[in-house]
Short mmCIF file of C-alpha atoms and ligand atoms in Angstrom, two decimals:
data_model
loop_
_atom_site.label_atom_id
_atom_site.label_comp_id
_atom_site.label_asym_id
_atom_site.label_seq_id
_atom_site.Cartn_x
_atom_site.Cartn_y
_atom_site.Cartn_z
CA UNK A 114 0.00 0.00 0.00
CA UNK A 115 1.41 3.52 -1.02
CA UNK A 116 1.30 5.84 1.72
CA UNK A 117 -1.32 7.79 0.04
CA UNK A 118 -3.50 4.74 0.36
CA UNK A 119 -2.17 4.32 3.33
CA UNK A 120 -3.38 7.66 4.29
CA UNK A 121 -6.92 7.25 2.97
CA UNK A 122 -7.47 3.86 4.82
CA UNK A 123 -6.77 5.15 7.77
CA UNK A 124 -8.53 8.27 7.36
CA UNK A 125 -11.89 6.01 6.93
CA UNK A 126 -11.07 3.73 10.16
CA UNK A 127 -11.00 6.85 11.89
CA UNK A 128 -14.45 7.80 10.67
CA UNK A 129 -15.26 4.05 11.41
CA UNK A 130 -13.93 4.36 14.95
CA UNK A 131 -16.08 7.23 15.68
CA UNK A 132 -19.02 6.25 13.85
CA UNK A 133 -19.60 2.76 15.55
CA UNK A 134 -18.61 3.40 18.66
CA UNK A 135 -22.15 5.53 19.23
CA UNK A 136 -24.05 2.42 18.69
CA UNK A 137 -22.32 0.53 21.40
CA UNK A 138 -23.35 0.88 25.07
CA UNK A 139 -21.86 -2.27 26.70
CA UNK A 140 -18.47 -2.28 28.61
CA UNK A 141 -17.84 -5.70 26.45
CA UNK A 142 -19.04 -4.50 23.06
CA UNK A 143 -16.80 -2.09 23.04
CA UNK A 144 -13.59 -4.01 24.24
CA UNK A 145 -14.11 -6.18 21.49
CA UNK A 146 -14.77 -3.23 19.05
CA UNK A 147 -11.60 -1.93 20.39
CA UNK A 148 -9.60 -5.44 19.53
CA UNK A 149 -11.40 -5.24 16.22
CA UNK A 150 -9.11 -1.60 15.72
CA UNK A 151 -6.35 -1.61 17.67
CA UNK A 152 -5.83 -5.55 18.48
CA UNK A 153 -2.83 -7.68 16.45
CA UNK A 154 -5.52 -8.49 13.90
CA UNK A 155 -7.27 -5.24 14.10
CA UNK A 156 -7.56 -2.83 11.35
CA UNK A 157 -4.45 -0.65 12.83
CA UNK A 158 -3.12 -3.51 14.15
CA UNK A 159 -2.12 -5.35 11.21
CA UNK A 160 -1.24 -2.10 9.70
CA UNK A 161 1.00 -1.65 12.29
CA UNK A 162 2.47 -5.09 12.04
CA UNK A 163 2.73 -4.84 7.72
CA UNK A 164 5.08 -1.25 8.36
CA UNK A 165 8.11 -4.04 8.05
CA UNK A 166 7.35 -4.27 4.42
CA UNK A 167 7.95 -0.89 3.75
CA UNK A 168 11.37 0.31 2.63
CA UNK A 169 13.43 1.22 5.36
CA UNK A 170 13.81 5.18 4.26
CA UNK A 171 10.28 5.47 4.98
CA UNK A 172 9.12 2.96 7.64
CA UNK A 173 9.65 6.10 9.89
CA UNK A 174 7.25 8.24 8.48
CA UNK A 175 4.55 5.27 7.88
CA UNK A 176 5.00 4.52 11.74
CA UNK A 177 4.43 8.36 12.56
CA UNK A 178 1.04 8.02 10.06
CA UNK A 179 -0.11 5.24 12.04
CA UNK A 180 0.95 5.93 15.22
CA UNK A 181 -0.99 8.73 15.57
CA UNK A 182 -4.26 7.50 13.95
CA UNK A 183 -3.86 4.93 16.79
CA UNK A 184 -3.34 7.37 19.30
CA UNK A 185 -6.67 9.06 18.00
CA UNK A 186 -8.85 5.96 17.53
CA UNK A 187 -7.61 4.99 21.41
CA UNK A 188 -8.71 8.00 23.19
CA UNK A 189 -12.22 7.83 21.22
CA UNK A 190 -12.67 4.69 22.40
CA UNK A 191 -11.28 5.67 25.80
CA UNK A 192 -13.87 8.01 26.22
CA UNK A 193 -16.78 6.36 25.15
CA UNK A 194 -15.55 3.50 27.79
CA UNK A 195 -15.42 6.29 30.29
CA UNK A 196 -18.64 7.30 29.16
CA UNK A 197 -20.83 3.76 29.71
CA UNK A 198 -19.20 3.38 33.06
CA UNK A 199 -20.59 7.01 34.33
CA UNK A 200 -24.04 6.12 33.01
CA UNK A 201 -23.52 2.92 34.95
CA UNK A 202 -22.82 4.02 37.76
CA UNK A 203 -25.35 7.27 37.68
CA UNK A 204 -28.18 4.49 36.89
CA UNK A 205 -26.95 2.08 40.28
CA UNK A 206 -27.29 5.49 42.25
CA UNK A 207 -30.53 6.31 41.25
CA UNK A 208 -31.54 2.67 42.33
CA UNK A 209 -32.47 2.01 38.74
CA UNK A 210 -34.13 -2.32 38.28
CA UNK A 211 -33.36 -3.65 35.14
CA UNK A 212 -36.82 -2.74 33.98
CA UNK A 213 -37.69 1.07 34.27
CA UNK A 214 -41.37 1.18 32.30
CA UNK A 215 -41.48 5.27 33.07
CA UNK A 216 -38.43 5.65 31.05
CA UNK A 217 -38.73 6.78 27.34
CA UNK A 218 -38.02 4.31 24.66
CA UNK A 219 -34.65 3.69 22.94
CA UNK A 220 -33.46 6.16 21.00
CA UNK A 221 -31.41 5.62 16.89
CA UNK A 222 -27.99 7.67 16.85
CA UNK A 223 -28.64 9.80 14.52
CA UNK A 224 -26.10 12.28 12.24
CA UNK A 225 -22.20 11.83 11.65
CA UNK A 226 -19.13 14.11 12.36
CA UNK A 227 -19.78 17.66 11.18
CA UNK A 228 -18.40 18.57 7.82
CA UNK A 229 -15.78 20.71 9.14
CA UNK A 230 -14.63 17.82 11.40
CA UNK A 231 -14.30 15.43 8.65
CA UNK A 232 -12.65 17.62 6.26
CA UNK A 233 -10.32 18.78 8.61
CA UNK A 234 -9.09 15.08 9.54
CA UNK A 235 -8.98 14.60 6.25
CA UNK A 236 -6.01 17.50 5.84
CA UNK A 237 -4.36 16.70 8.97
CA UNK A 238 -4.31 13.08 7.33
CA UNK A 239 -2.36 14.68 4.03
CA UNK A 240 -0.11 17.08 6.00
CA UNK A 241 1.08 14.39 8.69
CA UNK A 242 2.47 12.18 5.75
CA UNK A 243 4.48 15.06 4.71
CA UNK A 244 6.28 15.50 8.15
CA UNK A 245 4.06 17.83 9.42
CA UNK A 246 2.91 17.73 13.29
CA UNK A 247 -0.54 19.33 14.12
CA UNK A 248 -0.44 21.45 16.72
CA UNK A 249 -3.04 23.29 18.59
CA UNK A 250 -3.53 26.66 20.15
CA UNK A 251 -5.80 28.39 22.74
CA UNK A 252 -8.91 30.07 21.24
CA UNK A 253 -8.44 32.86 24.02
CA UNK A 254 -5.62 34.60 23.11
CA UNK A 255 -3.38 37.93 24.44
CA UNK A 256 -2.68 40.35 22.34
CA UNK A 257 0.51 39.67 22.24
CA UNK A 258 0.33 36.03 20.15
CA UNK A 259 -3.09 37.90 17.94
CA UNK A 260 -1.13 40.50 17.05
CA UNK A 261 2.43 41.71 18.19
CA UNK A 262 4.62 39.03 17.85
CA UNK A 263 2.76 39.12 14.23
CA UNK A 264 4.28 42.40 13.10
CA UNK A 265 0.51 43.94 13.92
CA UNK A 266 1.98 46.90 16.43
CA UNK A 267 -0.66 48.69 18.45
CA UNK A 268 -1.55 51.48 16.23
CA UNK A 269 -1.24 49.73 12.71
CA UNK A 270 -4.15 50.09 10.67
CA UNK A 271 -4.21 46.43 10.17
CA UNK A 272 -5.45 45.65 13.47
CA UNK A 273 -8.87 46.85 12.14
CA UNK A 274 -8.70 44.14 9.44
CA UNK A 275 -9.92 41.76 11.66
CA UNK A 276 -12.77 43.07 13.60
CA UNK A 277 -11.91 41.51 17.03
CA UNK A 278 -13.80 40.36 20.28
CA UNK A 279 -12.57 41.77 23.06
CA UNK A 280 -12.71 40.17 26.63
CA UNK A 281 -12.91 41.96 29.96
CA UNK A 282 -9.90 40.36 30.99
CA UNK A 283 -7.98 42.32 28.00
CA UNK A 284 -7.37 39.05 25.98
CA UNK A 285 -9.23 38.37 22.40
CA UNK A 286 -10.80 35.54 20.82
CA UNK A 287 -8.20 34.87 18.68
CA UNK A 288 -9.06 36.39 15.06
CA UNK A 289 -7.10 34.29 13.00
CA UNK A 290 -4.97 30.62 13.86
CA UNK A 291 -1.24 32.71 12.81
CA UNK A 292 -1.07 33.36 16.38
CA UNK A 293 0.17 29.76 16.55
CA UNK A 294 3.11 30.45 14.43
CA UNK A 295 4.93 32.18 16.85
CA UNK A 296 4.13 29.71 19.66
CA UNK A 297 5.13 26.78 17.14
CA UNK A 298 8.99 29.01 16.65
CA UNK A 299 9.33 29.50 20.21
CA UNK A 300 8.46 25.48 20.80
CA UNK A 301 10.52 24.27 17.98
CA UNK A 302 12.96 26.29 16.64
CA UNK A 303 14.07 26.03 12.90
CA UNK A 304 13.70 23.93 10.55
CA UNK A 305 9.93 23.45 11.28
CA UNK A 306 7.09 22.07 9.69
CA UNK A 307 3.26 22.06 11.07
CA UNK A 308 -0.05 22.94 10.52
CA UNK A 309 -2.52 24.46 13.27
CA UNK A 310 -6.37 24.25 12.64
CA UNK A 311 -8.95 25.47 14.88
CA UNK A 312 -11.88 27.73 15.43
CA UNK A 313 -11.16 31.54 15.13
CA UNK A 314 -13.81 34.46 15.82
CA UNK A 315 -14.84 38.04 14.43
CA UNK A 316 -17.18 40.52 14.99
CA UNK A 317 -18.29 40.69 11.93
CA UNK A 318 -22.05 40.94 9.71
CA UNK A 319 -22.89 37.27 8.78
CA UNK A 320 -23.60 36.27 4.84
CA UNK A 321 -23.15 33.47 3.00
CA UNK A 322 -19.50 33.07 3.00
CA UNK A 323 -19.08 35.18 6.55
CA UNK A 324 -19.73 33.84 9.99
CA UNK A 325 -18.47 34.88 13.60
CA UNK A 326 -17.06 32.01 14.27
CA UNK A 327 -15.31 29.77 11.75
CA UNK A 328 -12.40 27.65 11.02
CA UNK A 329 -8.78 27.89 9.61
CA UNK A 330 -6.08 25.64 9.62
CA UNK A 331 -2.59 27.95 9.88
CA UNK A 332 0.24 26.00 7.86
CA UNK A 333 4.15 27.37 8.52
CA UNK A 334 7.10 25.77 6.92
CA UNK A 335 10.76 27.00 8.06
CA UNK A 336 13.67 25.50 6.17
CA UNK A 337 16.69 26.89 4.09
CA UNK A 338 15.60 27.86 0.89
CA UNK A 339 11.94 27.84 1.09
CA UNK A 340 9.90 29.75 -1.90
CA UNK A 341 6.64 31.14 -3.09
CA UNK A 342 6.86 28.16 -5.85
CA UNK A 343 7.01 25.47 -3.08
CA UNK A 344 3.57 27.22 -1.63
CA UNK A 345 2.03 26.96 -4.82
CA UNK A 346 2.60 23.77 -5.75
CA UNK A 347 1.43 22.49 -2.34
CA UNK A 348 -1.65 24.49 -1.94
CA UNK A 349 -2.94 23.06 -5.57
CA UNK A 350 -2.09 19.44 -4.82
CA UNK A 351 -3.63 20.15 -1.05
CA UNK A 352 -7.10 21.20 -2.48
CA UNK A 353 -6.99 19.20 -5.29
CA UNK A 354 -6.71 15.87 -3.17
CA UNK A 355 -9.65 17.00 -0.66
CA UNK A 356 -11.81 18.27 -3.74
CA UNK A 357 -11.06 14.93 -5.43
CA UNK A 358 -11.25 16.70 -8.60
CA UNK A 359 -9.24 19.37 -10.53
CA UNK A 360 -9.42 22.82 -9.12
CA UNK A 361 -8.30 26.18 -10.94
CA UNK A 362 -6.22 28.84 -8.76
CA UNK A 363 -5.72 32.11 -8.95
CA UNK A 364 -3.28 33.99 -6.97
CA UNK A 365 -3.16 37.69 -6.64
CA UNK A 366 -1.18 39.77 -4.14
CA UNK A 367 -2.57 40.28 -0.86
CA UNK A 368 -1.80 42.43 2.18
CA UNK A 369 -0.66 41.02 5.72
CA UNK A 370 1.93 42.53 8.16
CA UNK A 371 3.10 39.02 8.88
CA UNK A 372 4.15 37.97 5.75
CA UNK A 373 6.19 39.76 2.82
CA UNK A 374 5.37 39.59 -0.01
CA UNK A 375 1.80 38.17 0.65
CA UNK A 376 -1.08 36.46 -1.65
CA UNK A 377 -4.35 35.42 -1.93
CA UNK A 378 -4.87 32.26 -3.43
CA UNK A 379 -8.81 31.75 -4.79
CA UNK A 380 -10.23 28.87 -5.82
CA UNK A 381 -13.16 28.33 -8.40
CA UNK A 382 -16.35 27.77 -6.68
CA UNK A 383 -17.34 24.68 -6.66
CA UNK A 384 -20.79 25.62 -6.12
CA UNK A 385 -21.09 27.22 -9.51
CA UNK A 386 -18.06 25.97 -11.52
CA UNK A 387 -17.43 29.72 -11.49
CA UNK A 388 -20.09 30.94 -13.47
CA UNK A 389 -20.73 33.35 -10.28
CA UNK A 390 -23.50 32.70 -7.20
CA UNK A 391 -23.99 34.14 -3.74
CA UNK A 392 -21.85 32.11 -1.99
CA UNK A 393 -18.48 33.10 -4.42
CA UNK A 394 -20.78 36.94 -4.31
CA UNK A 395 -20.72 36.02 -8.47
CA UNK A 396 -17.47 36.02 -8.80
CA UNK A 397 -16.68 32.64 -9.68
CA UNK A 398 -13.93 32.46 -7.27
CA UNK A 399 -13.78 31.87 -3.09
CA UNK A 400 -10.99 33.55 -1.19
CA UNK A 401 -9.90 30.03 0.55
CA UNK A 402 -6.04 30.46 0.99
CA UNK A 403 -4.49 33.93 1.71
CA UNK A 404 -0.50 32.76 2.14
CA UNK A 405 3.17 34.20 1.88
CA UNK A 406 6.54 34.48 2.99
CA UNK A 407 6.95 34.45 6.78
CA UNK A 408 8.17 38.57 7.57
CA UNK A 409 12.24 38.66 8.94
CA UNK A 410 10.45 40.60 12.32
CA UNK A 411 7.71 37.14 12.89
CA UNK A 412 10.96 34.98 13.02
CA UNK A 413 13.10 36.81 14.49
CA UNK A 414 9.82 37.43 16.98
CA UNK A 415 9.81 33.49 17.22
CA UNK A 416 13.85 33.49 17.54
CA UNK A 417 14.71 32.24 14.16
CA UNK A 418 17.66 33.96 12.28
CA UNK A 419 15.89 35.11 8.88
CA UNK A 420 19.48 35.75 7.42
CA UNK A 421 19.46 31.33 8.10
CA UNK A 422 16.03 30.62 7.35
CA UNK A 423 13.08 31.41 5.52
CA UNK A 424 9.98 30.01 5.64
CA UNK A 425 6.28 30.36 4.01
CA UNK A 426 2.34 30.15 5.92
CA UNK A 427 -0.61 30.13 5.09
CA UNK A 428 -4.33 30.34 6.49
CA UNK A 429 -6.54 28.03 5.00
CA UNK A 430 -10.53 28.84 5.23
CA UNK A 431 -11.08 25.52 6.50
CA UNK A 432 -15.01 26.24 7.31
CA UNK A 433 -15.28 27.90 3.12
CA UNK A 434 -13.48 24.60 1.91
CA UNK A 435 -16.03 21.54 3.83
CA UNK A 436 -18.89 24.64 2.19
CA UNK A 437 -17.33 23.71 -1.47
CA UNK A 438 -16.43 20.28 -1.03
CA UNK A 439 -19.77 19.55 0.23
CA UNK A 440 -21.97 21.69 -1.57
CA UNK A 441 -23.05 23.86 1.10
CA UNK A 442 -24.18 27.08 -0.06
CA UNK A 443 -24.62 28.87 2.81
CA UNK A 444 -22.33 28.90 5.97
CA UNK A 445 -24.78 29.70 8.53
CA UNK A 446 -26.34 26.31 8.30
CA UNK A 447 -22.91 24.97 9.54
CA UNK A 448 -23.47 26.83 13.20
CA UNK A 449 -26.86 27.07 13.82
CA UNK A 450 -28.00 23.16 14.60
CA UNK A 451 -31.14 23.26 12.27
CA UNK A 452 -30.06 20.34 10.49
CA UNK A 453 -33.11 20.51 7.55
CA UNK A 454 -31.36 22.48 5.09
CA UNK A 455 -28.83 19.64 5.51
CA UNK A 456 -29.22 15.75 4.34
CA UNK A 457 -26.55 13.67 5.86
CA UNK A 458 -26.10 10.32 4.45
CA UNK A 459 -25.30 8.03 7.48
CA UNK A 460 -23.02 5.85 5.58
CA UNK A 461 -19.52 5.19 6.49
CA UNK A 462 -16.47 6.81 4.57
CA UNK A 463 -18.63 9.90 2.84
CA UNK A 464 -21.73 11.33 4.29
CA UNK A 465 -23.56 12.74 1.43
CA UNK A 466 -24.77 16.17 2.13
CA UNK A 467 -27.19 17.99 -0.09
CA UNK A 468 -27.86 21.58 0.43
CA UNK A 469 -31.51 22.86 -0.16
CA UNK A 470 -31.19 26.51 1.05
CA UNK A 471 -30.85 28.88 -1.98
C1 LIG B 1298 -6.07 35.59 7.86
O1 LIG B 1298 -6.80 35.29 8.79
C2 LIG B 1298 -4.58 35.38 7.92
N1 LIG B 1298 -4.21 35.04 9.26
C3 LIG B 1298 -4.21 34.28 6.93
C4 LIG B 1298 -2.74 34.16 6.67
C5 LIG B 1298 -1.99 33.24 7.38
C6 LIG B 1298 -2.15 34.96 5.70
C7 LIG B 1298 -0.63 33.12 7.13
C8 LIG B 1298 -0.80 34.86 5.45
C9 LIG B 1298 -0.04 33.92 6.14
P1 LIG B 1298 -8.05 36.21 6.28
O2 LIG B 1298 -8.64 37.25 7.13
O3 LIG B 1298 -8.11 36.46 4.81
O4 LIG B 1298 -6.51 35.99 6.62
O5 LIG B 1298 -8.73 34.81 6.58
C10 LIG B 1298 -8.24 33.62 6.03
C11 LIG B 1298 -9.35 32.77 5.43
O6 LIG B 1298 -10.29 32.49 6.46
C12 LIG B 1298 -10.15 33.47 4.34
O7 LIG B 1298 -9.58 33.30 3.07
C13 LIG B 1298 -11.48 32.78 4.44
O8 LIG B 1298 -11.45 31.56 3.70
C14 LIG B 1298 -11.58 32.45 5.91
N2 LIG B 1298 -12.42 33.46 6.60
C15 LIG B 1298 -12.08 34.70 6.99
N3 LIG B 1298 -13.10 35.32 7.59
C16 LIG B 1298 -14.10 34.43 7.59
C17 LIG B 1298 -15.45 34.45 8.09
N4 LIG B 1298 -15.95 35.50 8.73
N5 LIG B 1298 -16.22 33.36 7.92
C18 LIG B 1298 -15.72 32.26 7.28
N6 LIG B 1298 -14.47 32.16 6.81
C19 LIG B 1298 -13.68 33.24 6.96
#
């Protein structure tokens, strides 16, 4: 198995993992679901056991893969353990019998992960078999990590880009995930490769394409003799292999204190092929990937030499990408829990979702 299969297999035991453990609600049933995963024979299992046939330069990376879709499917399954046992033990303090007539009937686990979830496994799954690590940061932010150590200095303009949510304790709700990169430079140092995805939040008037609170998933590379060509190649094969399908780019220059020089790279909408609708506001094209070259001032903020390195991020629209791979029209459906507009397909490996809002 290439590792791209690799990739995808495990990608869909994750889904599998998550997706069958909500219809188990014995202690026992889910030991043996968890030998059916993680066991010699399991599905990871005997992945784990087949790395040997691998060649040697890249049984590391294969292990890393797997290890860490392991890691994942465990702590599901650790949780929904965790989970019976408190509902055991709430129903022996109540005095519960066996037999409770008064209680309401049984009820079918309905839905599947949310399309931003699955999408965004779905990248981490690409971007780990590159070398990447994922790493997180919080959603409450200071100042500092939203904007300083960015090159955003308290009286730039550019601080109004992003209108922000202030808290009373003087921290934000982080705007943007870049505030990561710095975090990720003073953890790591140089050379570093990872990608950060997570909810971010602005004040801002909802539309189609615009909520409050969305997701991104930040990407930094840091190497010697990094360029804007590298960037470009990876963001097309990145959106082409979660789109499944060619996709056209365009890439314009864009504005950002903490990159130089910076871009915007659009995508055709999926929706319309480009022939122009509300959610691409008839342009044909969705502003998915604004990127560039990581400013001198962020790394030397992070304490990286840019006269060593050099290094290029991006910040991927993760919520506008699940909208076009998905068909989804109209981004407020994503938040609001009123799943009609939504028809999710409860079959493993690709919920099918069809959007009926206009
Ligand atoms: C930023 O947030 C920069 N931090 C991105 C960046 C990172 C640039 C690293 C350079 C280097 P921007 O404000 O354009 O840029 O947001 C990035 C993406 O998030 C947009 O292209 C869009 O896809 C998505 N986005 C922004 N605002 C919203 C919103 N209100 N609702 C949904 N998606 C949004």
């Amino acid at each position: 198995m290439t590792l791209d299969e690799l990739s995808k297999q495990l990608t869909k035991i994750e889904l599998q993992v998550a997706t069958g453990l909500r219809e188990l609600d014995q202690i026992d049933a889910v030991r043996s679901f968890e030998s059916s995963v993680l066991g010699k024979q399991g599905s990871i299992g005997l992945l784990l056991k087949n790395i040997r046939d691998y060649p040697p330069e890249e049984r590391g990376q294969v292990g890393q893969v797997i290890n860490s879709a392991k890691a994942k499917a465990k702590a599901i399954i650790d949780a929904r353990l965790n989970e019976i046992q408190r509902e055991a033990v709430e129903k022996e303090s109540q005095g519960a019998s066996d037999v409770d007539p008064t209680l309401p009937g049984g009820v079918e686990p309905l839905g599947s992960l949310h399309p931003v979830t699955m999408v965004q496994l779905e990248i981490e799954r690409i971007f780990e078999r590159f070398g990447f690590t994922v790493e997180t940061g919080p959603e409450m932010e200071s100042e500092f990590h939203n904007f300083d150590a960015l090159n955003i200095p308290a009286d730039h303009p550019a601080r109004d880009m992003q209108d922000t949510f202030w808290l009373n304790n003087g921290q934000v709700l982080r705007t943007h995930t870049s505030p990561v990169q710095h975090r990720a430079m003073k953890k790591f140092g140089a050379p570093l490769r990872i990608i950060a995805p997570g909810r971010c939040f602005r004040y801002e008037t909802l539309d189609a394409s615009h909520e409050n609170t969305f997701h991104q998933v930040e990407g930094l590379v840091i190497d010697r003799e990094i360029s804007i060509p590298n960037l470009i190649a990876m963001s097309k094969a990145l959106l082409q292999e979660v789109m499944q399908r060619e996709v056209k780019l365009r890439v314009r220059p864009g504005f950002f204190p903490f990159v130089e020089p910076g871009l915007e790279i659009d995508m055709n909408c999926q929706i319309c092929g480009g022939s122009g609708c509300a959610t691409c506001k008839h342009s044909g094209w969705v502003e998915i990937l604004p990127a560039g070259m990581v400013h001198p001032e962020v790394l030397r903020a992070g304490g990286i030499d840019p006269d060593q390195y050099s290094g290029f991020a991006f910040g991927l629209g993760l919520t506008r990408l699940a909208m076009m791979k998905y068909g989804i029209r109209d981004i407020r459906v994503l938040n609001n829990g009123d799943l009609r507009p939504i028809v999710c397909s409860q079959r493993l490996g690709g919920p099918i979702l069809v959007n009926k809002a206009s």
